[in-house]
């Protein structure tokens, strides 16, 4: 079982109830397809400029998360009925995901549901020398 901490963007929290993300997680599909029996541990909302995101991810880790997943809308947008890479809600997502991976020791995966055609979820791996504590 892979325990997931999910992070969403504040810019979409009043428009999206995470239905697609939670369905994909429940079905081990799309951004969760390579994870063994994904199980949701908790969800946080990242608020610009993301200063506290590593602290939130540390809480998710303390609750058992083994992977931090970021909602697709943070890096992609809907265009003409399809999702395309680029133009998502966060222009600092790679930087934030790298920081979270470095500070928590957990891998960070970009992409949950509604993946753009041909997109393979990008993973920021935790540094090998990360020491917990």
Coordinates of C-alpha atoms in Angstrom, one line a residue:
X1 CA 0.0 0.0 0.0
X2 CA 1.3 3.5 -0.9
X3 CA 0.2 6.2 1.5
X4 CA -0.4 9.5 -0.3
X5 CA -0.4 13.1 0.9
X6 CA -2.2 15.3 -1.6
X7 CA -1.5 19.0 -2.1
X8 CA -3.8 21.3 -4.1
X9 CA -3.5 24.9 -5.1
X10 CA -5.6 27.6 -3.4
X11 CA -6.5 29.1 -6.8
X12 CA -8.7 26.1 -7.5
X13 CA -10.1 25.2 -4.0
X14 CA -13.4 26.9 -4.5
X15 CA -14.0 25.5 -8.0
X16 CA -12.9 21.9 -7.7
X17 CA -13.9 19.4 -5.0
X18 CA -11.0 17.1 -6.1
X19 CA -13.5 14.5 -7.5
X20 CA -11.2 13.5 -10.4
X21 CA -8.1 13.4 -8.2
X22 CA -9.8 11.2 -5.6
X23 CA -11.4 8.9 -8.2
X24 CA -8.0 8.4 -9.8
X25 CA -6.4 7.7 -6.5
X26 CA -9.2 5.2 -5.6
X27 CA -8.8 3.5 -8.9
X28 CA -5.0 3.6 -8.9
X29 CA -5.2 5.4 -12.3
X30 CA -3.5 8.2 -14.1
X31 CA -1.0 9.9 -11.7
X32 CA -1.4 7.0 -9.2
X33 CA -1.1 4.2 -11.8
X34 CA 2.5 3.3 -10.7
X35 CA 1.6 3.2 -7.0
X36 CA 0.7 0.0 -5.2
X37 CA -2.8 0.4 -3.7
X38 CA -2.7 4.1 -3.1
X39 CA -4.3 5.3 0.1
X40 CA -5.1 8.9 0.9
X41 CA -3.5 10.1 4.2
X42 CA -4.5 13.7 4.0
X43 CA -4.9 16.9 1.9
X44 CA -3.4 20.4 2.3
X45 CA -4.0 23.5 0.3
X46 CA -0.9 25.4 -0.8
X47 CA -1.2 29.2 -0.4
X48 CA 0.9 31.5 -2.5
X49 CA 3.8 31.9 -2.4
X50 CA 4.1 28.4 -0.8
X51 CA 6.3 29.5 2.1
X52 CA 4.7 26.9 4.5
X53 CA 4.4 24.0 2.1
X54 CA 7.3 22.0 3.4
X55 CA 5.9 22.3 6.9
X56 CA 2.5 21.0 5.7
X57 CA 4.3 18.1 3.9
X58 CA 6.1 17.2 7.1
X59 CA 2.7 16.9 8.8
X60 CA 1.5 14.6 6.1
X61 CA 4.7 12.6 6.5
X62 CA 4.1 12.4 10.3
X63 CA 0.6 11.1 9.6
X64 CA 2.1 8.3 7.4
X65 CA 2.4 9.7 3.9
X66 CA 5.1 8.0 1.8
X67 CA 4.6 10.1 -1.3
X68 CA 3.4 13.7 -1.8
X69 CA 1.2 14.2 -4.9
X70 CA 0.4 17.6 -6.5
X71 CA -2.8 18.1 -8.3
X72 CA -2.5 18.4 -12.1
X73 CA -4.2 21.8 -12.2
X74 CA -1.1 23.3 -10.5
X75 CA 0.9 22.8 -13.8
X76 CA -1.6 22.2 -16.5
X77 CA -4.8 23.8 -17.8
X78 CA -7.9 22.8 -19.7
X79 CA -8.0 24.0 -23.3
X80 CA -10.6 23.1 -25.9
X81 CA -11.9 20.2 -23.8
X82 CA -8.5 18.7 -23.1
X83 CA -5.8 19.2 -20.6
X84 CA -2.5 20.6 -21.8
X85 CA 0.8 21.1 -20.0
X86 CA 1.7 24.6 -19.0
X87 CA -0.3 27.5 -17.8
X88 CA -1.4 25.9 -14.6
X89 CA -2.0 27.7 -11.3
X90 CA 1.6 27.6 -10.0
X91 CA 4.6 29.0 -11.8
X92 CA 6.9 27.8 -8.9
X93 CA 5.7 24.2 -8.7
X94 CA 9.0 22.6 -9.6
X95 CA 10.8 24.7 -7.0
X96 CA 8.2 23.9 -4.4
X97 CA 8.3 20.1 -5.1
X98 CA 12.1 20.0 -5.0
X99 CA 12.1 21.8 -1.6
X100 CA 9.4 19.4 -0.2
X101 CA 11.4 16.4 -1.4
X102 CA 14.6 17.8 0.1
X103 CA 13.1 18.8 3.4
X104 CA 10.9 15.7 4.0
X105 CA 12.8 13.0 2.3
X106 CA 9.6 12.0 0.4
X107 CA 9.2 11.7 -3.4
X108 CA 7.0 14.4 -4.9
X109 CA 4.9 13.5 -7.9
X110 CA 3.3 16.1 -10.2
X111 CA 0.0 14.9 -11.6
X112 CA -3.1 13.2 -10.2
X113 CA -6.1 13.2 -12.6
X114 CA -6.8 14.8 -16.0
X115 CA -3.2 14.2 -17.2
X116 CA -2.3 15.9 -20.5
X117 CA -2.0 13.6 -23.5
X118 CA 1.4 11.8 -23.3
X119 CA 2.3 13.3 -19.9
X120 CA 4.2 11.0 -17.6
X121 CA 4.0 12.2 -14.0
X122 CA 7.2 14.1 -13.1
X123 CA 8.8 12.9 -9.8
X124 CA 11.2 14.8 -7.6
X125 CA 13.1 12.2 -5.7
X126 CA 14.2 12.7 -2.1
X127 CA 18.0 13.2 -1.8
X128 CA 19.8 9.9 -1.0
X129 CA 21.5 11.4 2.0
X130 CA 18.3 12.8 3.6
X131 CA 18.3 12.1 7.3
X132 CA 15.0 12.0 9.2
X133 CA 14.6 14.0 12.3

